[in-house]
mmCIF file of C-alpha atoms and ligand atoms in Angstrom:
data_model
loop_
_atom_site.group_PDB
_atom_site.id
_atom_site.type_symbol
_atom_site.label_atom_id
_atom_site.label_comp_id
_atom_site.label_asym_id
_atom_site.label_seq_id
_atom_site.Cartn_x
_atom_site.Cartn_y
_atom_site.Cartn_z
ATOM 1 C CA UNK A 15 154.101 130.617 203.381
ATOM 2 C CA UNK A 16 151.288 128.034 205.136
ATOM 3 C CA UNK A 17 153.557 125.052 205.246
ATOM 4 C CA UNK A 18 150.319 123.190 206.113
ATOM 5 C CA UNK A 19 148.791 124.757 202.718
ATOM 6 C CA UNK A 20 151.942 123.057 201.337
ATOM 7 C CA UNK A 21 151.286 119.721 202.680
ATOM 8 C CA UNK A 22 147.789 119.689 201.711
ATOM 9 C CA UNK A 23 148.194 121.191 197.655
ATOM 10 C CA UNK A 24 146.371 124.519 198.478
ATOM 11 C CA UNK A 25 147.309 127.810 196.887
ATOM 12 C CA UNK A 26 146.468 130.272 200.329
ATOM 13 C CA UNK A 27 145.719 132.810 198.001
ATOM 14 C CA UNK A 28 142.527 131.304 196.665
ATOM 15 C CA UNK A 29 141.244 129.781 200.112
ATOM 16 C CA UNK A 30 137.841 131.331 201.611
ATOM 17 C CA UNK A 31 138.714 133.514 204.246
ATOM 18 C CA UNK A 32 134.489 131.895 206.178
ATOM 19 C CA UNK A 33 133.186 128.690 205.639
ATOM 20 C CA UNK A 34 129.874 127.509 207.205
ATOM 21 C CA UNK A 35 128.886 124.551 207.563
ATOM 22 C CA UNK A 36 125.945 122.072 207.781
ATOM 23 C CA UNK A 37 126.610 118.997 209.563
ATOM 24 C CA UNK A 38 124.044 116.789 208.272
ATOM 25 C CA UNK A 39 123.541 112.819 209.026
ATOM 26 C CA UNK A 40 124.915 112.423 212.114
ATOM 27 C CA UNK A 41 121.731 110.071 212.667
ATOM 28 C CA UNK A 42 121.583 108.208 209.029
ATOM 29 C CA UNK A 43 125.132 107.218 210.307
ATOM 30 C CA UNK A 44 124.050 105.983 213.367
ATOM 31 C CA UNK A 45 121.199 104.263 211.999
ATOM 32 C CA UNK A 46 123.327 102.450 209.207
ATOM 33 C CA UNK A 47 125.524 101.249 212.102
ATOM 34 C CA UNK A 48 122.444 99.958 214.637
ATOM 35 C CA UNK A 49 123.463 101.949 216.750
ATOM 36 C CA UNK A 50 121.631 104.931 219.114
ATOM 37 C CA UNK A 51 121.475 108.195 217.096
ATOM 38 C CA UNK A 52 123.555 110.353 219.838
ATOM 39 C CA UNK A 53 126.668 107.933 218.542
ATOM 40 C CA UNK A 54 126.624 109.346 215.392
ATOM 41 C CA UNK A 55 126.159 113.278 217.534
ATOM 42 C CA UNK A 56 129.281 111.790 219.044
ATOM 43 C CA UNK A 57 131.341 110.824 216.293
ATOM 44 C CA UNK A 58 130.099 114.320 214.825
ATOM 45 C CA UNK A 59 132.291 115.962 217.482
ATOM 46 C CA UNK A 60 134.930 114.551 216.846
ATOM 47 C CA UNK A 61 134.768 115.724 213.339
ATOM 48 C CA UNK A 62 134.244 118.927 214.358
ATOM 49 C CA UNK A 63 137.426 118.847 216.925
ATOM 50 C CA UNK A 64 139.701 117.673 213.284
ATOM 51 C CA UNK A 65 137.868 120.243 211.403
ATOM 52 C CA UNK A 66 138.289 123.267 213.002
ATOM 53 C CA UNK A 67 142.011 122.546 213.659
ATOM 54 C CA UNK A 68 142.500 121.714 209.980
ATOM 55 C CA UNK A 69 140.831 125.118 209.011
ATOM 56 C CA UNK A 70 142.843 126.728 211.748
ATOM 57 C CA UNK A 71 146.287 125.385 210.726
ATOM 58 C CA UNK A 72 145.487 126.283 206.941
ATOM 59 C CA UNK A 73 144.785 130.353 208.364
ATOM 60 C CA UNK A 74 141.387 130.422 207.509
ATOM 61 C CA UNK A 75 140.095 132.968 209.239
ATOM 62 C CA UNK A 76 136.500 131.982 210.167
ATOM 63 C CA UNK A 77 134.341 128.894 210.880
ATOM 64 C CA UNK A 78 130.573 128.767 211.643
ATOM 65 C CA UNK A 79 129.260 125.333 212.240
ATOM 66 C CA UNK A 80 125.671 124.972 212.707
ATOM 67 C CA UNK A 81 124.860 122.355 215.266
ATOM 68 C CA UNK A 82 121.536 123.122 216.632
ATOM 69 C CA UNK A 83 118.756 125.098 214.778
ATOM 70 C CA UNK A 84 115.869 126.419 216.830
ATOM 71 C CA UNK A 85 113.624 124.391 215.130
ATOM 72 C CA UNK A 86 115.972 121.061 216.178
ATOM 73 C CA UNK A 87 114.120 122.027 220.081
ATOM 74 C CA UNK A 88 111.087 119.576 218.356
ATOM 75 C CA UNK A 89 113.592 116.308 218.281
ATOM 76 C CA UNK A 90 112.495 113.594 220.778
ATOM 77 C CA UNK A 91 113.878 114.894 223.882
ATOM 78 C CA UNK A 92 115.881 112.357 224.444
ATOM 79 C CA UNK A 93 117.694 113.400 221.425
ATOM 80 C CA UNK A 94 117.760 117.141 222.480
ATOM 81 C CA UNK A 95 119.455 116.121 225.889
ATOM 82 C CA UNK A 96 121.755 114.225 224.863
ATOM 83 C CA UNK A 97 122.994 116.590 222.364
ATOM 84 C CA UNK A 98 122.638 119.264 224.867
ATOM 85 C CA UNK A 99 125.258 116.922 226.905
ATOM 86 C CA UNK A 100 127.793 116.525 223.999
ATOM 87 C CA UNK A 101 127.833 120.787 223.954
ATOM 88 C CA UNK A 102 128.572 120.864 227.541
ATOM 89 C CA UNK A 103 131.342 117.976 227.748
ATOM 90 C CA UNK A 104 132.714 119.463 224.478
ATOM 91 C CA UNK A 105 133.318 122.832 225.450
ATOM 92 C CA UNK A 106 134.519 121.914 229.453
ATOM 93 C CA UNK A 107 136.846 119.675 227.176
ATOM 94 C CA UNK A 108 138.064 121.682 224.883
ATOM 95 C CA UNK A 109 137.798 125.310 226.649
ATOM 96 C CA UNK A 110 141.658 125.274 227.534
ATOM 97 C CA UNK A 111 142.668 124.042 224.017
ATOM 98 C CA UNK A 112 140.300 127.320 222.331
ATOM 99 C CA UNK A 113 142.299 129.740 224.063
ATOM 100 C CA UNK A 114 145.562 128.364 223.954
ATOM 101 C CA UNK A 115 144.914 128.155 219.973
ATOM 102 C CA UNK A 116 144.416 131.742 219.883
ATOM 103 C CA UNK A 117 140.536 130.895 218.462
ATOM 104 C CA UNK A 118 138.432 133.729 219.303
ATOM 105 C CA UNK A 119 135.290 131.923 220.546
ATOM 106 C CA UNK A 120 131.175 132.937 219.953
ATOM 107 C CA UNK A 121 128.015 131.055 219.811
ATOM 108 C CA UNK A 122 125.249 132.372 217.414
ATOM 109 C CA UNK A 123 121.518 131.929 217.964
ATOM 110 C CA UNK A 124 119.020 132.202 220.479
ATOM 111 C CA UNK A 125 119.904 131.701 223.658
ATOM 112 C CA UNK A 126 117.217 132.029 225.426
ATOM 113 C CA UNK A 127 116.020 128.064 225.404
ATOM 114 C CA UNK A 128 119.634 127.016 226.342
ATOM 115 C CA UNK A 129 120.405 125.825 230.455
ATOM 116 C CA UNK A 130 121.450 128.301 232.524
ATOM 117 C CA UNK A 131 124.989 125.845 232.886
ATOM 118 C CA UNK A 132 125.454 125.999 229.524
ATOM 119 C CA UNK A 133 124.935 129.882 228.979
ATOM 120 C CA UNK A 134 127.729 129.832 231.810
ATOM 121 C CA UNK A 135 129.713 127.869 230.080
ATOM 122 C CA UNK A 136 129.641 129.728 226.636
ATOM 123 C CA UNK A 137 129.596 133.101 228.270
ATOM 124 C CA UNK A 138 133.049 131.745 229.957
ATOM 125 C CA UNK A 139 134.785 130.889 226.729
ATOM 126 C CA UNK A 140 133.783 133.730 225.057
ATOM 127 C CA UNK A 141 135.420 136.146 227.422
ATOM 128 C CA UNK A 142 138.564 133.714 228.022
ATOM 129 C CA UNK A 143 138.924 133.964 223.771
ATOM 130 C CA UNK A 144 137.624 137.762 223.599
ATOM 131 C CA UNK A 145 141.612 138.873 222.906
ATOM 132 C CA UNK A 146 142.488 135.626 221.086
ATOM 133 C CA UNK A 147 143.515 136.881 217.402
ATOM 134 C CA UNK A 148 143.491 133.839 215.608
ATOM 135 C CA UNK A 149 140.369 131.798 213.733
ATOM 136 C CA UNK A 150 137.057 132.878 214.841
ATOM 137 C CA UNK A 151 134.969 129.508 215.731
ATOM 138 C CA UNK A 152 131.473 130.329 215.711
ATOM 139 C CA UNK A 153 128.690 128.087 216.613
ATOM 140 C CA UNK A 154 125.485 128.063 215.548
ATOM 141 C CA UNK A 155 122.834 126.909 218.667
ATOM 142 C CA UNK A 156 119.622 127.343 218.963
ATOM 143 C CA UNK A 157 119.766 129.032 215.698
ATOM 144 C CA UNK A 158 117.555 130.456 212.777
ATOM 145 C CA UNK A 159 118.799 132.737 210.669
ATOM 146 C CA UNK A 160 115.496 134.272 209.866
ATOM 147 C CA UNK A 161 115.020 134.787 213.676
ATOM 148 C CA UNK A 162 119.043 136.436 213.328
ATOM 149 C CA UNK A 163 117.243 138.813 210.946
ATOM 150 C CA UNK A 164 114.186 139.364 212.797
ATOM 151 C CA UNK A 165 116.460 140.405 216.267
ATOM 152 C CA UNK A 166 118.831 142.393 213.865
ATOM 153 C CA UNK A 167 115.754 144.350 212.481
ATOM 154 C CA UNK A 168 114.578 144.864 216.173
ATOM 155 C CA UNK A 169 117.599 146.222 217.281
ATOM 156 C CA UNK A 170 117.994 149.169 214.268
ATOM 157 C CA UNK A 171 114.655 149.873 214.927
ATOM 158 C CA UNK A 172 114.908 150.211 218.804
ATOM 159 C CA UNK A 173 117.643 152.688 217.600
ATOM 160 C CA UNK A 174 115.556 154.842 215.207
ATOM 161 C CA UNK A 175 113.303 155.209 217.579
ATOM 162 C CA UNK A 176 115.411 156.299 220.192
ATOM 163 C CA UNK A 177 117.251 158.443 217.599
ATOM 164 C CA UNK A 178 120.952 157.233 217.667
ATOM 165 C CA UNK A 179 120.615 156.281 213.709
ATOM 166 C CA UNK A 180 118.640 158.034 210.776
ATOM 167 C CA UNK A 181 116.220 155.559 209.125
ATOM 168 C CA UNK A 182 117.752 156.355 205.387
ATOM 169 C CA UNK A 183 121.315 155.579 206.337
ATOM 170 C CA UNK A 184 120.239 151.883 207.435
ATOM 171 C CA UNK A 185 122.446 150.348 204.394
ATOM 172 C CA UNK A 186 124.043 146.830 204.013
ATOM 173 C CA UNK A 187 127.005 147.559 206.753
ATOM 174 C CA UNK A 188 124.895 148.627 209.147
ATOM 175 C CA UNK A 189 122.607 146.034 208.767
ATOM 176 C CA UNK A 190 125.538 143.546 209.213
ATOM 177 C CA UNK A 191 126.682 145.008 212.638
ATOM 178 C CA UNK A 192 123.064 144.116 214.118
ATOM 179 C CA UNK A 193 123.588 140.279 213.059
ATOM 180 C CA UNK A 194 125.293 137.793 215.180
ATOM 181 C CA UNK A 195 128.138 137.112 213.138
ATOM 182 C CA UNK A 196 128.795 140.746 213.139
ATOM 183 C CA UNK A 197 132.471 141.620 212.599
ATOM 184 C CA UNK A 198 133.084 137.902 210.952
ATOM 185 C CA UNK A 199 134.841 138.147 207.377
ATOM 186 C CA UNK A 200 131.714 137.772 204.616
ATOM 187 C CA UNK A 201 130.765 134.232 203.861
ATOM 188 C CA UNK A 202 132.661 132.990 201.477
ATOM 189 C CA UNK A 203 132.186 128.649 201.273
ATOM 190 C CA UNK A 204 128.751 126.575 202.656
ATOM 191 C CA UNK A 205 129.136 122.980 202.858
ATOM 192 C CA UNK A 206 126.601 120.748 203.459
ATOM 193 C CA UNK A 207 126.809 117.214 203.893
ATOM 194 C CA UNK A 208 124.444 114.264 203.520
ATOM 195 C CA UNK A 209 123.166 114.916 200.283
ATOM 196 C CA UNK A 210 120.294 116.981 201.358
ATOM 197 C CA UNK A 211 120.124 120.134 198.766
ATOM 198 C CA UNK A 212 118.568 122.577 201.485
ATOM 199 C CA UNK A 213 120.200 125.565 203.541
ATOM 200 C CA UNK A 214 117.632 125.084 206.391
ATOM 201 C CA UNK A 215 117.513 128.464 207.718
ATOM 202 C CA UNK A 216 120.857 128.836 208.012
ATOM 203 C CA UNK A 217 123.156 132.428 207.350
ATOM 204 C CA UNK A 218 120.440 133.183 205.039
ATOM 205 C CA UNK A 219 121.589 137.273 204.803
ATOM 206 C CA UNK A 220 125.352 135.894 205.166
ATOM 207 C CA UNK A 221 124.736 133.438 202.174
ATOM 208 C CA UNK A 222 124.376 136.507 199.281
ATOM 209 C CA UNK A 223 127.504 135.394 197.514
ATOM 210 C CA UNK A 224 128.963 132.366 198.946
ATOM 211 C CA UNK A 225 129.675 129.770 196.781
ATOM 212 C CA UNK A 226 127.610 126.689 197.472
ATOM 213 C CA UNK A 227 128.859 122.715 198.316
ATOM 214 C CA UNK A 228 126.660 119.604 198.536
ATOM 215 C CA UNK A 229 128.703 116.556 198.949
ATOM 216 C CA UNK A 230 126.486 112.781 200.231
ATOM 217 C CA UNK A 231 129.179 112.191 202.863
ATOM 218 C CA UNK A 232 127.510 112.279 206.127
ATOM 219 C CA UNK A 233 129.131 114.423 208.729
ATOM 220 C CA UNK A 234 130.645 111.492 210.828
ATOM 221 C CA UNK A 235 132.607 110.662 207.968
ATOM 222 C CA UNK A 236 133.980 113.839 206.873
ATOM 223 C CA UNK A 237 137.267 113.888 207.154
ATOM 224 C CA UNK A 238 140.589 116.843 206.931
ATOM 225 C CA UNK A 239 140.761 114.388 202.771
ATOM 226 C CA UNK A 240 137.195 115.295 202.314
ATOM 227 C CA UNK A 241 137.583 119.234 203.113
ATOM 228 C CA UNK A 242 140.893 119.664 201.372
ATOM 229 C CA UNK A 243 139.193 117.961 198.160
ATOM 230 C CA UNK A 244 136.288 120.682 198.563
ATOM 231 C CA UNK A 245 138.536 123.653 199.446
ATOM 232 C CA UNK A 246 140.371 122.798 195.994
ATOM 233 C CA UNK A 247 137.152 122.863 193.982
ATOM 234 C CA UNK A 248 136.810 126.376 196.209
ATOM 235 C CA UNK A 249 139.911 127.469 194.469
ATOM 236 C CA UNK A 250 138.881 126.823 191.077
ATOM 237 C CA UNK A 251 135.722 128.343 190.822
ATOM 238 C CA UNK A 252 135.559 131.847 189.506
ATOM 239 C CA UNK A 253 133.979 134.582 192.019
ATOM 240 C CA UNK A 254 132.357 137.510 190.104
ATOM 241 C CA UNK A 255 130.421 139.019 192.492
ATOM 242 C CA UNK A 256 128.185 140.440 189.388
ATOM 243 C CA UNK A 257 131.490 141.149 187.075
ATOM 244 C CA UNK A 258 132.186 139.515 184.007
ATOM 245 C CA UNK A 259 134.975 137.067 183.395
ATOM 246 C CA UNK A 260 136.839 139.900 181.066
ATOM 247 C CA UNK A 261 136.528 142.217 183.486
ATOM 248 C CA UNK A 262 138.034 140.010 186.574
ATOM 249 C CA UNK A 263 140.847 139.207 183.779
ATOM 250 C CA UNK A 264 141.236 143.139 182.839
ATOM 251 C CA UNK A 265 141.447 143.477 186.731
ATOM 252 C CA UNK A 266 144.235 141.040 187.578
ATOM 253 C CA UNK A 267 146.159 141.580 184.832
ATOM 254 C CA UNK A 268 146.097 145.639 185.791
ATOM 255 C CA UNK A 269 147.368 144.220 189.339
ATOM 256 C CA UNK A 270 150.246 141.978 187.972
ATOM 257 C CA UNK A 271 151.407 145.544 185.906
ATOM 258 C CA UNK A 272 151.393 146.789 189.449
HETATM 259 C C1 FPP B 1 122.408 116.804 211.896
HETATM 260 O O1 FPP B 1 122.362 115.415 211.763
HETATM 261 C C2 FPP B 1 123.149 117.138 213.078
HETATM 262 C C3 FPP B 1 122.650 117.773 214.174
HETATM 263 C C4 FPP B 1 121.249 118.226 214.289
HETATM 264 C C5 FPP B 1 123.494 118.019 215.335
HETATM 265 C C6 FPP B 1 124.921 118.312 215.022
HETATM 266 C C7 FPP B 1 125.631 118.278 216.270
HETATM 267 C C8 FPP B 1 126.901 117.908 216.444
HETATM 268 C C9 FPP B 1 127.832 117.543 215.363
HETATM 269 C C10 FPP B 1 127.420 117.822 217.805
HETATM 270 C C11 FPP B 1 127.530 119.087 218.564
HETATM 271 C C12 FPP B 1 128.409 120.093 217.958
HETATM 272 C C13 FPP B 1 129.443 120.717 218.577
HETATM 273 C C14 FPP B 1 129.977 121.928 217.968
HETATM 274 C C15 FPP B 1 130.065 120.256 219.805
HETATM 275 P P1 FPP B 1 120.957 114.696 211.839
HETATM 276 O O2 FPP B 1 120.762 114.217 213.232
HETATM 277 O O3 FPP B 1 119.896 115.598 211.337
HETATM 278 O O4 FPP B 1 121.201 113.482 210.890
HETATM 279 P P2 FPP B 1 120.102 112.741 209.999
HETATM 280 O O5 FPP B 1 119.600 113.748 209.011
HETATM 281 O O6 FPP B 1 120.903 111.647 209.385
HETATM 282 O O7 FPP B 1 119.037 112.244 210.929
#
């Protein structure tokens, strides 16, 4: 019993248990408004704030939200600063909310480029939320999947070499526990917005069998209507993860004999 699944028409049973998402045209709303691109960063925030405490209220259980790739470091640095400043007010802002909420906290990505204040910052929430049980919140900064990869293939190699693991039992779960988003639930929903039809180097491994959204709403105008309309499309699309339809039927009708 959800009563917010109630409120909102979704069956819990058929909701993804990780959605990632791509929060594209933050500056094509800007733009359409005259105004300076970092308003439409701004009004992207507060998207994300409504977001991830509709997700959280509905029990999903984890939500990765890419807003900075590495390759994003190229904007005009006026751009990359000011975006840089929205991360930093938003998560002095929200840091006593996160861990009241029970969200267990992590940013994925590179970190290496990022301030030395905002490291703190991160590192801070992530150890305040480290015992939190509830929705994972994961954010994606100064991140490229295929660089994920790259530091997860380092990593099992560093421990072949040193002998802790046997190069022939390197198999899908260990692979997984060398990625950032290690011990997050597999990736069930991507959403992009903005019409683009791209994944941009984004949860690339993570995306094997998600099931894929495009919608032309730009970020700043995606709303808790907008995600509930998407999460019931979610619902009625049929997952076979390489079955066939009979044999999914075969399955839950075994299940309903008990
Ligand atoms: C893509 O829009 C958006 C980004 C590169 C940044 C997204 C950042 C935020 C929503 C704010 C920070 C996030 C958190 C979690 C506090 P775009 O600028 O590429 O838009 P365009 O394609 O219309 O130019």
């Amino acid at each position: 019993m959800n009563s917010y699944c109630d409120k909102w028409n979704l069956n819990p049973l058929k909701l993804p248990q990780h959605i990632g998402i791509v929060m594209d045209g933050n500056g094509r709303w800007a733009t359409k408004r005259v105004l300076p691109r970092i308003s439409g960063h701004h009004k992207g925030v507060e998207r994300v704030q409504e977001i991830t405490e509709l997700c959280g209220n509905l029990g999903i259980e984890a939500l990765t939200l890419f807003a900075f790739s590495e390759e994003n470091w190229c904007r005009p640095e006026e751009e990359v600063y000011g975006i840089m400043g929205l991360l930093r007010w938003y998560i002095r802002k929200e840091h006593k909310r996160i861990v009241e909420k029970n969200v267990q906290f992590r940013v994925i990505g590179n970190r290496i480029k990022l301030s030395k204040d905002i490291i703190e910052l991160i590192e801070n929430l992530e150890k305040d939320t480290k015992n939190n049980t509830g929705m994972h919140l994961s954010i994606a900064l100064s991140y490229s999947a295929q660089g994920e990869i790259l530091r997860a293939v380092q990593k099992i190699v560093k421990n072949v070499q040193q002998e802790e693991l046997n190069a022939n039992e390197i198999n899908e779960k260990i692979f997984e526990q060398s990625l950032d988003t290690k011990g997050l639930p597999p990736l069930d929903m991507f959403i992009r917005t903005s019409g683009e039809y791209r994944v941009s180097n984004f949860l690339l491994w993570q995306l094997a069998y998600a099931e894929l959204f495009f919608d032309n709403i730009l970020w700043p105008d995606f709303d808790s209507k907008k995600m509930v309309e998407l999460l019931q499309m979610y619902s009625l699309r049929e997952r076979r993860f390489g079955k066939t339809s009979e044999q999914l039927a075969e399955k839950s009708f075994n299940m309903t004999l008990g």
